[in-house]
Amino acid sequence: MTSLPKEGKFPLLGGWTHRFNGVTGVHLVVLYICCGEVRLPWSFLIWRGKHQTSPAELALKMLARLPVEFRKGRTALHVLADAGFSGRKFIAGVLDLGLTVSVSIQANKVMDTGLAIRQVRRQGQAIFLKDLPQIPLWLYWVWLPTKTGRGKEKRYVVSTVQWTPSTIRKKGRRRWRIEALFKTLKSRFGLHRFGQQTRRGVLRYFCLCLLSFLLCHFQDLEDVESGHRTSPWPDWGELAGRVRVQFCGLVRLAELEAEILSIRTVLEGVLRL
């Protein structure tokens, strides 16, 4: 889930702006698929506020709409989610869809034994949550930098699959790709700077941002395959410039030709005077 801050009144958005986690604006729940180096912002839904469909329910809706091939056999996806989706309904819902899931969980979450998650001393231990007693989960933790950047703190993860601690860390790193997606969409493609006043305008703007990212991402995959990119991370600014020329070059040339014609017309009128 990502929040796009907005200030002011937007009556035509019809209740799309709400306050969540201290941020007032539009809040998106995004399904992001990673398969090797291919990264696809697959779909998104807008959270409509309290007493409406919850973020977890929106996430389950998007997962349920995935092609059947993504939910069965060797190609079945493994779902990664943050602590905001660690509730009973989401974990049980993912399993009902035939998928497995690993999700961050709060340290004070209570197990069926009455003990808190933070009191577990052995990684990979099978546990049952108090509000989810019928589903076995395996508990792990990782050490991550604190929000202040000073030192590290222990973050807990539960999974419906029994992994080794090193495997859960490896898979957990992939979840940070969606954080990178949000940062790229906001910093390079202006996702959070929309000025549209209507629902249709907002949806169009969001789709254009995602399309821009996808075009640049596909170009980057071609660069990696051809050996054009040698750095470990793509230069999104340089990619956007090249993609703009490739896909919109003729449009830009037509604009320049029209502008040149307009300037010549004005100059000819001045010279006649």
PDB file of C-alpha atoms in Angstrom:
ATOM      1  CA  MET A   1       0.000   0.000   0.000  1.00  0.00           C
ATOM      2  CA  THR A   2       1.264   3.477  -0.837  1.00  0.00           C
ATOM      3  CA  SER A   3      -0.137   6.905   0.042  1.00  0.00           C
ATOM      4  CA  LEU A   4      -0.233   9.876  -2.346  1.00  0.00           C
ATOM      5  CA  PRO A   5      -0.547  13.084  -0.282  1.00  0.00           C
ATOM      6  CA  LYS A   6      -3.077  15.689  -1.419  1.00  0.00           C
ATOM      7  CA  GLU A   7      -4.081  18.991   0.155  1.00  0.00           C
ATOM      8  CA  GLY A   8      -7.254  20.929  -0.449  1.00  0.00           C
ATOM      9  CA  LYS A   9     -10.774  19.921  -1.377  1.00  0.00           C
ATOM     10  CA  PHE A  10     -11.604  17.568  -4.246  1.00  0.00           C
ATOM     11  CA  PRO A  11     -15.394  17.171  -4.300  1.00  0.00           C
ATOM     12  CA  LEU A  12     -15.410  15.366  -7.659  1.00  0.00           C
ATOM     13  CA  LEU A  13     -13.175  12.587  -6.377  1.00  0.00           C
ATOM     14  CA  GLY A  14     -16.184  11.258  -4.490  1.00  0.00           C
ATOM     15  CA  GLY A  15     -14.531  10.128  -1.275  1.00  0.00           C
ATOM     16  CA  TRP A  16     -11.229   8.897  -2.661  1.00  0.00           C
ATOM     17  CA  THR A  17      -9.197  11.142  -0.332  1.00  0.00           C
ATOM     18  CA  HIS A  18      -8.852   9.936   3.261  1.00  0.00           C
ATOM     19  CA  ARG A  19      -6.389  10.037   6.126  1.00  0.00           C
ATOM     20  CA  PHE A  20      -4.354   6.888   6.699  1.00  0.00           C
ATOM     21  CA  ASN A  21      -1.209   6.442   8.825  1.00  0.00           C
ATOM     22  CA  GLY A  22      -0.920  10.210   9.231  1.00  0.00           C
ATOM     23  CA  VAL A  23      -1.182  10.947   5.482  1.00  0.00           C
ATOM     24  CA  THR A  24      -4.166  12.679   3.869  1.00  0.00           C
ATOM     25  CA  GLY A  25      -4.607  11.811   0.215  1.00  0.00           C
ATOM     26  CA  VAL A  26      -5.327   8.919  -2.124  1.00  0.00           C
ATOM     27  CA  HIS A  27      -4.184   5.477  -0.957  1.00  0.00           C
ATOM     28  CA  LEU A  28      -3.389   2.693  -3.424  1.00  0.00           C
ATOM     29  CA  VAL A  29      -3.143  -1.037  -2.808  1.00  0.00           C
ATOM     30  CA  VAL A  30      -0.807  -2.386  -5.506  1.00  0.00           C
ATOM     31  CA  LEU A  31      -0.209  -5.946  -6.699  1.00  0.00           C
ATOM     32  CA  TYR A  32       3.365  -6.166  -7.991  1.00  0.00           C
ATOM     33  CA  ILE A  33       4.623  -9.352  -9.653  1.00  0.00           C
ATOM     34  CA  CYS A  34       8.325 -10.215  -9.790  1.00  0.00           C
ATOM     35  CA  CYS A  35       9.485 -13.130 -11.930  1.00  0.00           C
ATOM     36  CA  GLY A  36      13.258 -13.189 -12.268  1.00  0.00           C
ATOM     37  CA  GLU A  37      14.238  -9.766 -13.582  1.00  0.00           C
ATOM     38  CA  VAL A  38      10.741  -9.046 -14.922  1.00  0.00           C
ATOM     39  CA  ARG A  39       8.757  -6.683 -12.694  1.00  0.00           C
ATOM     40  CA  LEU A  40       5.102  -6.000 -13.419  1.00  0.00           C
ATOM     41  CA  PRO A  41       2.812  -3.586 -11.562  1.00  0.00           C
ATOM     42  CA  TRP A  42      -0.087  -5.928 -12.255  1.00  0.00           C
ATOM     43  CA  SER A  43      -3.057  -4.029 -10.833  1.00  0.00           C
ATOM     44  CA  PHE A  44      -4.111  -1.510  -8.218  1.00  0.00           C
ATOM     45  CA  LEU A  45      -7.239  -0.602  -6.256  1.00  0.00           C
ATOM     46  CA  ILE A  46      -8.084   2.538  -4.309  1.00  0.00           C
ATOM     47  CA  TRP A  47      -8.899   2.359  -0.617  1.00  0.00           C
ATOM     48  CA  ARG A  48     -12.208   4.127   0.009  1.00  0.00           C
ATOM     49  CA  GLY A  49     -11.794   4.844   3.735  1.00  0.00           C
ATOM     50  CA  LYS A  50     -12.932   3.407   7.037  1.00  0.00           C
ATOM     51  CA  HIS A  51     -15.993   1.170   7.146  1.00  0.00           C
ATOM     52  CA  GLN A  52     -15.395   0.329   3.471  1.00  0.00           C
ATOM     53  CA  THR A  53     -13.483  -2.553   1.888  1.00  0.00           C
ATOM     54  CA  SER A  54     -10.242  -2.925   3.859  1.00  0.00           C
ATOM     55  CA  PRO A  55      -6.760  -2.925   2.248  1.00  0.00           C
ATOM     56  CA  ALA A  56      -6.474  -6.654   2.983  1.00  0.00           C
ATOM     57  CA  GLU A  57      -9.782  -7.352   1.229  1.00  0.00           C
ATOM     58  CA  LEU A  58      -8.688  -5.246  -1.750  1.00  0.00           C
ATOM     59  CA  ALA A  59      -5.453  -7.233  -1.948  1.00  0.00           C
ATOM     60  CA  LEU A  60      -7.389 -10.515  -1.908  1.00  0.00           C
ATOM     61  CA  LYS A  61      -9.625  -9.242  -4.715  1.00  0.00           C
ATOM     62  CA  MET A  62      -6.608  -8.600  -6.917  1.00  0.00           C
ATOM     63  CA  LEU A  63      -5.043 -11.962  -6.075  1.00  0.00           C
ATOM     64  CA  ALA A  64      -8.324 -13.723  -6.905  1.00  0.00           C
ATOM     65  CA  ARG A  65      -8.310 -12.091 -10.361  1.00  0.00           C
ATOM     66  CA  LEU A  66      -4.899 -13.513 -11.265  1.00  0.00           C
ATOM     67  CA  PRO A  67      -4.833 -16.051 -14.111  1.00  0.00           C
ATOM     68  CA  VAL A  68      -5.346 -19.603 -12.908  1.00  0.00           C
ATOM     69  CA  GLU A  69      -1.851 -20.498 -14.170  1.00  0.00           C
ATOM     70  CA  PHE A  70      -0.379 -18.111 -11.585  1.00  0.00           C
ATOM     71  CA  ARG A  71      -2.082 -19.964  -8.755  1.00  0.00           C
ATOM     72  CA  LYS A  72      -1.373 -23.579  -9.625  1.00  0.00           C
ATOM     73  CA  GLY A  73       1.521 -25.929 -10.271  1.00  0.00           C
ATOM     74  CA  ARG A  74       5.147 -24.945 -10.656  1.00  0.00           C
ATOM     75  CA  THR A  75       4.284 -21.387 -11.706  1.00  0.00           C
ATOM     76  CA  ALA A  76       2.284 -20.648  -8.535  1.00  0.00           C
ATOM     77  CA  LEU A  77       3.268 -17.339  -6.983  1.00  0.00           C
ATOM     78  CA  HIS A  78       4.427 -16.854  -3.402  1.00  0.00           C
ATOM     79  CA  VAL A  79       2.856 -13.770  -1.811  1.00  0.00           C
ATOM     80  CA  LEU A  80       4.988 -11.304   0.159  1.00  0.00           C
ATOM     81  CA  ALA A  81       3.299  -8.605   2.238  1.00  0.00           C
ATOM     82  CA  ASP A  82       4.102  -6.167   5.017  1.00  0.00           C
ATOM     83  CA  ALA A  83       2.694  -6.053   8.535  1.00  0.00           C
ATOM     84  CA  GLY A  84      -0.384  -4.140   7.417  1.00  0.00           C
ATOM     85  CA  PHE A  85      -1.618  -7.383   5.837  1.00  0.00           C
ATOM     86  CA  SER A  86      -0.803  -9.754   8.713  1.00  0.00           C
ATOM     87  CA  GLY A  87      -4.409 -10.154   9.853  1.00  0.00           C
ATOM     88  CA  ARG A  88      -6.360 -13.396  10.026  1.00  0.00           C
ATOM     89  CA  LYS A  89      -8.567 -12.600   7.042  1.00  0.00           C
ATOM     90  CA  PHE A  90      -5.678 -11.960   4.655  1.00  0.00           C
ATOM     91  CA  ILE A  91      -3.571 -15.013   5.560  1.00  0.00           C
ATOM     92  CA  ALA A  92      -6.580 -17.350   5.462  1.00  0.00           C
ATOM     93  CA  GLY A  93      -7.780 -15.737   2.221  1.00  0.00           C
ATOM     94  CA  VAL A  94      -4.440 -16.264   0.475  1.00  0.00           C
ATOM     95  CA  LEU A  95      -4.455 -19.947   1.465  1.00  0.00           C
ATOM     96  CA  ASP A  96      -8.037 -20.319   0.207  1.00  0.00           C
ATOM     97  CA  LEU A  97      -6.793 -19.104  -3.187  1.00  0.00           C
ATOM     98  CA  GLY A  98      -4.241 -21.906  -3.249  1.00  0.00           C
ATOM     99  CA  LEU A  99      -1.244 -19.617  -2.698  1.00  0.00           C
ATOM    100  CA  THR A 100       1.452 -19.501  -0.042  1.00  0.00           C
ATOM    101  CA  VAL A 101       2.364 -16.341   1.841  1.00  0.00           C
ATOM    102  CA  SER A 102       5.097 -14.782   3.948  1.00  0.00           C
ATOM    103  CA  VAL A 103       4.135 -11.651   5.840  1.00  0.00           C
ATOM    104  CA  SER A 104       5.785  -9.304   8.323  1.00  0.00           C
ATOM    105  CA  ILE A 105       4.176  -9.386  11.743  1.00  0.00           C
ATOM    106  CA  GLN A 106       4.188  -7.204  14.841  1.00  0.00           C
ATOM    107  CA  ALA A 107       6.343  -8.339  17.748  1.00  0.00           C
ATOM    108  CA  ASN A 108       3.397  -8.068  20.162  1.00  0.00           C
ATOM    109  CA  LYS A 109       1.174 -10.449  18.193  1.00  0.00           C
ATOM    110  CA  VAL A 110      -0.115 -13.139  20.550  1.00  0.00           C
ATOM    111  CA  MET A 111       0.143 -16.885  19.900  1.00  0.00           C
ATOM    112  CA  ASP A 112      -2.325 -19.524  21.013  1.00  0.00           C
ATOM    113  CA  THR A 113      -0.026 -20.228  23.991  1.00  0.00           C
ATOM    114  CA  GLY A 114      -0.616 -16.707  25.300  1.00  0.00           C
ATOM    115  CA  LEU A 115       2.981 -15.658  24.604  1.00  0.00           C
ATOM    116  CA  ALA A 116       3.928 -12.780  22.323  1.00  0.00           C
ATOM    117  CA  ILE A 117       5.887 -13.303  19.107  1.00  0.00           C
ATOM    118  CA  ARG A 118       8.917 -11.528  20.585  1.00  0.00           C
ATOM    119  CA  GLN A 119       9.243 -14.231  23.254  1.00  0.00           C
ATOM    120  CA  VAL A 120      10.125 -16.955  20.737  1.00  0.00           C
ATOM    121  CA  ARG A 121      13.817 -17.812  20.853  1.00  0.00           C
ATOM    122  CA  ARG A 122      14.231 -20.264  17.952  1.00  0.00           C
ATOM    123  CA  GLN A 123      13.845 -19.437  14.259  1.00  0.00           C
ATOM    124  CA  GLY A 124      11.785 -21.746  12.101  1.00  0.00           C
ATOM    125  CA  GLN A 125       9.541 -22.710  14.990  1.00  0.00           C
ATOM    126  CA  ALA A 126       5.992 -23.729  14.128  1.00  0.00           C
ATOM    127  CA  ILE A 127       3.417 -21.500  15.825  1.00  0.00           C
ATOM    128  CA  PHE A 128      -0.316 -20.860  15.865  1.00  0.00           C
ATOM    129  CA  LEU A 129      -1.635 -17.330  16.221  1.00  0.00           C
ATOM    130  CA  LYS A 130      -4.377 -16.732  18.779  1.00  0.00           C
ATOM    131  CA  ASP A 131      -6.787 -15.404  16.139  1.00  0.00           C
ATOM    132  CA  LEU A 132      -5.748 -18.053  13.575  1.00  0.00           C
ATOM    133  CA  PRO A 133      -5.512 -21.299  15.583  1.00  0.00           C
ATOM    134  CA  GLN A 134      -6.236 -23.679  12.698  1.00  0.00           C
ATOM    135  CA  ILE A 135      -3.346 -22.625  10.413  1.00  0.00           C
ATOM    136  CA  PRO A 136       0.275 -23.581  11.235  1.00  0.00           C
ATOM    137  CA  LEU A 137       2.829 -20.845  10.584  1.00  0.00           C
ATOM    138  CA  TRP A 138       6.599 -20.770  10.796  1.00  0.00           C
ATOM    139  CA  LEU A 139       8.287 -17.852  12.532  1.00  0.00           C
ATOM    140  CA  TYR A 140      11.497 -16.107  11.447  1.00  0.00           C
ATOM    141  CA  TRP A 141      13.161 -12.762  11.981  1.00  0.00           C
ATOM    142  CA  VAL A 142      15.597 -10.474  10.216  1.00  0.00           C
ATOM    143  CA  TRP A 143      17.659  -7.515  11.392  1.00  0.00           C
ATOM    144  CA  LEU A 144      16.973  -4.282   9.534  1.00  0.00           C
ATOM    145  CA  PRO A 145      18.140  -0.663  10.016  1.00  0.00           C
ATOM    146  CA  THR A 146      15.935   1.443  12.270  1.00  0.00           C
ATOM    147  CA  LYS A 147      13.957   4.374  10.855  1.00  0.00           C
ATOM    148  CA  THR A 148      16.504   6.762  12.343  1.00  0.00           C
ATOM    149  CA  GLY A 149      19.345   4.897  10.650  1.00  0.00           C
ATOM    150  CA  ARG A 150      21.097   4.259  13.962  1.00  0.00           C
ATOM    151  CA  GLY A 151      21.552   0.599  14.709  1.00  0.00           C
ATOM    152  CA  LYS A 152      19.289  -2.264  13.717  1.00  0.00           C
ATOM    153  CA  GLU A 153      16.043  -3.734  14.960  1.00  0.00           C
ATOM    154  CA  LYS A 154      14.523  -7.193  14.797  1.00  0.00           C
ATOM    155  CA  ARG A 155      11.628  -7.619  12.349  1.00  0.00           C
ATOM    156  CA  TYR A 156       9.481 -10.747  12.498  1.00  0.00           C
ATOM    157  CA  VAL A 157       8.102 -12.756   9.575  1.00  0.00           C
ATOM    158  CA  VAL A 158       5.628 -15.644   9.521  1.00  0.00           C
ATOM    159  CA  SER A 159       5.262 -17.964   6.561  1.00  0.00           C
ATOM    160  CA  THR A 160       2.850 -20.699   5.558  1.00  0.00           C
ATOM    161  CA  VAL A 161       5.864 -22.575   4.157  1.00  0.00           C
ATOM    162  CA  GLN A 162       8.705 -23.984   6.222  1.00  0.00           C
ATOM    163  CA  TRP A 163      11.913 -22.406   4.946  1.00  0.00           C
ATOM    164  CA  THR A 164      15.438 -22.151   6.296  1.00  0.00           C
ATOM    165  CA  PRO A 165      16.295 -18.745   7.875  1.00  0.00           C
ATOM    166  CA  SER A 166      18.612 -17.943   4.953  1.00  0.00           C
ATOM    167  CA  THR A 167      15.846 -18.703   2.430  1.00  0.00           C
ATOM    168  CA  ILE A 168      13.331 -16.502   4.217  1.00  0.00           C
ATOM    169  CA  ARG A 169      15.863 -13.651   4.211  1.00  0.00           C
ATOM    170  CA  LYS A 170      16.481 -14.141   0.494  1.00  0.00           C
ATOM    171  CA  LYS A 171      12.776 -14.146  -0.306  1.00  0.00           C
ATOM    172  CA  GLY A 172      12.129 -11.258   2.065  1.00  0.00           C
ATOM    173  CA  ARG A 173      14.545  -9.053   0.143  1.00  0.00           C
ATOM    174  CA  ARG A 174      12.275  -9.335  -2.882  1.00  0.00           C
ATOM    175  CA  ARG A 175       9.502  -7.566  -0.987  1.00  0.00           C
ATOM    176  CA  TRP A 176      11.633  -4.428  -0.948  1.00  0.00           C
ATOM    177  CA  ARG A 177      11.304  -4.281  -4.717  1.00  0.00           C
ATOM    178  CA  ILE A 178       7.816  -2.894  -4.311  1.00  0.00           C
ATOM    179  CA  GLU A 179       9.213  -0.152  -2.061  1.00  0.00           C
ATOM    180  CA  ALA A 180      11.687   0.620  -4.849  1.00  0.00           C
ATOM    181  CA  LEU A 181       8.789   0.692  -7.319  1.00  0.00           C
ATOM    182  CA  PHE A 182       6.905   3.245  -5.228  1.00  0.00           C
ATOM    183  CA  LYS A 183       9.992   5.448  -4.889  1.00  0.00           C
ATOM    184  CA  THR A 184      10.683   5.264  -8.637  1.00  0.00           C
ATOM    185  CA  LEU A 185       7.074   6.021  -9.572  1.00  0.00           C
ATOM    186  CA  LYS A 186       7.013   9.030  -7.267  1.00  0.00           C
ATOM    187  CA  SER A 187      10.482  10.469  -7.832  1.00  0.00           C
ATOM    188  CA  ARG A 188      10.855   9.832 -11.572  1.00  0.00           C
ATOM    189  CA  PHE A 189       7.333   9.483 -12.967  1.00  0.00           C
ATOM    190  CA  GLY A 190       5.454  11.910 -10.687  1.00  0.00           C
ATOM    191  CA  LEU A 191       2.831   9.460  -9.380  1.00  0.00           C
ATOM    192  CA  HIS A 192       2.093  11.582  -6.310  1.00  0.00           C
ATOM    193  CA  ARG A 193       1.950  14.926  -8.163  1.00  0.00           C
ATOM    194  CA  PHE A 194      -1.348  14.513  -9.943  1.00  0.00           C
ATOM    195  CA  GLY A 195      -3.569  17.587 -10.207  1.00  0.00           C
ATOM    196  CA  GLN A 196      -6.627  15.966 -11.742  1.00  0.00           C
ATOM    197  CA  GLN A 197      -9.965  16.851 -10.206  1.00  0.00           C
ATOM    198  CA  THR A 198     -12.070  13.863 -11.301  1.00  0.00           C
ATOM    199  CA  ARG A 199     -11.922  10.116 -10.758  1.00  0.00           C
ATOM    200  CA  ARG A 200     -11.450   9.440 -14.463  1.00  0.00           C
ATOM    201  CA  GLY A 201      -8.628  11.951 -14.662  1.00  0.00           C
ATOM    202  CA  VAL A 202      -6.873  10.426 -11.646  1.00  0.00           C
ATOM    203  CA  LEU A 203      -7.164   6.887 -13.036  1.00  0.00           C
ATOM    204  CA  ARG A 204      -5.836   8.017 -16.414  1.00  0.00           C
ATOM    205  CA  TYR A 205      -2.887   9.714 -14.750  1.00  0.00           C
ATOM    206  CA  PHE A 206      -2.085   6.642 -12.634  1.00  0.00           C
ATOM    207  CA  CYS A 207      -2.243   4.383 -15.706  1.00  0.00           C
ATOM    208  CA  LEU A 208       0.088   6.700 -17.641  1.00  0.00           C
ATOM    209  CA  CYS A 209       2.603   6.606 -14.774  1.00  0.00           C
ATOM    210  CA  LEU A 210       2.526   2.814 -14.682  1.00  0.00           C
ATOM    211  CA  LEU A 211       2.776   2.588 -18.474  1.00  0.00           C
ATOM    212  CA  SER A 212       5.799   4.906 -18.443  1.00  0.00           C
ATOM    213  CA  PHE A 213       7.483   2.686 -15.856  1.00  0.00           C
ATOM    214  CA  LEU A 214       6.733  -0.476 -17.844  1.00  0.00           C
ATOM    215  CA  LEU A 215       8.108   0.942 -21.103  1.00  0.00           C
ATOM    216  CA  CYS A 216      11.317   2.002 -19.360  1.00  0.00           C
ATOM    217  CA  HIS A 217      11.574  -1.334 -17.542  1.00  0.00           C
ATOM    218  CA  PHE A 218      11.215  -3.319 -20.778  1.00  0.00           C
ATOM    219  CA  GLN A 219      13.878  -1.121 -22.389  1.00  0.00           C
ATOM    220  CA  ASP A 220      16.151  -1.792 -19.415  1.00  0.00           C
ATOM    221  CA  LEU A 221      15.650  -5.554 -19.813  1.00  0.00           C
ATOM    222  CA  GLU A 222      16.758  -5.218 -23.447  1.00  0.00           C
ATOM    223  CA  ASP A 223      19.785  -3.202 -22.313  1.00  0.00           C
ATOM    224  CA  VAL A 224      20.778  -5.911 -19.841  1.00  0.00           C
ATOM    225  CA  GLU A 225      20.404  -8.656 -22.441  1.00  0.00           C
ATOM    226  CA  SER A 226      22.460  -6.749 -25.011  1.00  0.00           C
ATOM    227  CA  GLY A 227      25.106  -5.705 -22.488  1.00  0.00           C
ATOM    228  CA  HIS A 228      24.304  -1.999 -22.892  1.00  0.00           C
ATOM    229  CA  ARG A 229      23.816  -1.535 -19.132  1.00  0.00           C
ATOM    230  CA  THR A 230      26.889  -2.221 -17.025  1.00  0.00           C
ATOM    231  CA  SER A 231      25.781  -0.646 -13.732  1.00  0.00           C
ATOM    232  CA  PRO A 232      23.835  -2.742 -11.184  1.00  0.00           C
ATOM    233  CA  TRP A 233      20.880  -0.327 -11.172  1.00  0.00           C
ATOM    234  CA  PRO A 234      19.064   1.313 -14.093  1.00  0.00           C
ATOM    235  CA  ASP A 235      19.290   5.059 -14.711  1.00  0.00           C
ATOM    236  CA  TRP A 236      15.578   5.844 -14.928  1.00  0.00           C
ATOM    237  CA  GLY A 237      16.174   9.402 -16.150  1.00  0.00           C
ATOM    238  CA  GLU A 238      18.324   8.281 -19.063  1.00  0.00           C
ATOM    239  CA  LEU A 239      15.899   5.453 -19.849  1.00  0.00           C
ATOM    240  CA  ALA A 240      12.914   7.807 -19.840  1.00  0.00           C
ATOM    241  CA  GLY A 241      14.711  10.131 -22.256  1.00  0.00           C
ATOM    242  CA  ARG A 242      15.470   7.327 -24.712  1.00  0.00           C
ATOM    243  CA  VAL A 243      12.005   5.807 -24.501  1.00  0.00           C
ATOM    244  CA  ARG A 244      10.450   9.227 -25.074  1.00  0.00           C
ATOM    245  CA  VAL A 245      12.431   9.638 -28.289  1.00  0.00           C
ATOM    246  CA  GLN A 246      11.639   6.100 -29.471  1.00  0.00           C
ATOM    247  CA  PHE A 247       7.898   6.178 -28.841  1.00  0.00           C
ATOM    248  CA  CYS A 248       7.071   9.887 -29.009  1.00  0.00           C
ATOM    249  CA  GLY A 249       9.786  11.218 -31.304  1.00  0.00           C
ATOM    250  CA  LEU A 250       7.440  11.833 -34.257  1.00  0.00           C
ATOM    251  CA  VAL A 251       4.968  13.622 -31.978  1.00  0.00           C
ATOM    252  CA  ARG A 252       7.722  15.882 -30.683  1.00  0.00           C
ATOM    253  CA  LEU A 253       8.954  16.600 -34.239  1.00  0.00           C
ATOM    254  CA  ALA A 254       5.418  17.566 -35.294  1.00  0.00           C
ATOM    255  CA  GLU A 255       5.180  19.925 -32.304  1.00  0.00           C
ATOM    256  CA  LEU A 256       8.537  21.517 -33.167  1.00  0.00           C
ATOM    257  CA  GLU A 257       7.574  21.935 -36.814  1.00  0.00           C
ATOM    258  CA  ALA A 258       4.322  23.632 -35.824  1.00  0.00           C
ATOM    259  CA  GLU A 259       6.214  25.893 -33.412  1.00  0.00           C
ATOM    260  CA  ILE A 260       8.800  26.792 -36.097  1.00  0.00           C
ATOM    261  CA  LEU A 261       6.023  27.636 -38.535  1.00  0.00           C
ATOM    262  CA  SER A 262       4.342  29.843 -35.948  1.00  0.00           C
ATOM    263  CA  ILE A 263       7.604  31.675 -35.177  1.00  0.00           C
ATOM    264  CA  ARG A 264       8.340  32.250 -38.873  1.00  0.00           C
ATOM    265  CA  THR A 265       4.850  33.646 -39.403  1.00  0.00           C
ATOM    266  CA  VAL A 266       5.333  36.151 -36.583  1.00  0.00           C
ATOM    267  CA  LEU A 267       8.824  37.149 -37.770  1.00  0.00           C
ATOM    268  CA  GLU A 268       7.648  37.644 -41.335  1.00  0.00           C
ATOM    269  CA  GLY A 269       4.905  39.929 -40.066  1.00  0.00           C
ATOM    270  CA  VAL A 270       7.422  41.958 -38.044  1.00  0.00           C
ATOM    271  CA  LEU A 271       9.856  42.253 -40.962  1.00  0.00           C
ATOM    272  CA  ARG A 272       7.079  43.543 -43.240  1.00  0.00           C
ATOM    273  CA  LEU A 273       6.413  46.334 -40.744  1.00  0.00           C
TER     274      LEU A 273
END
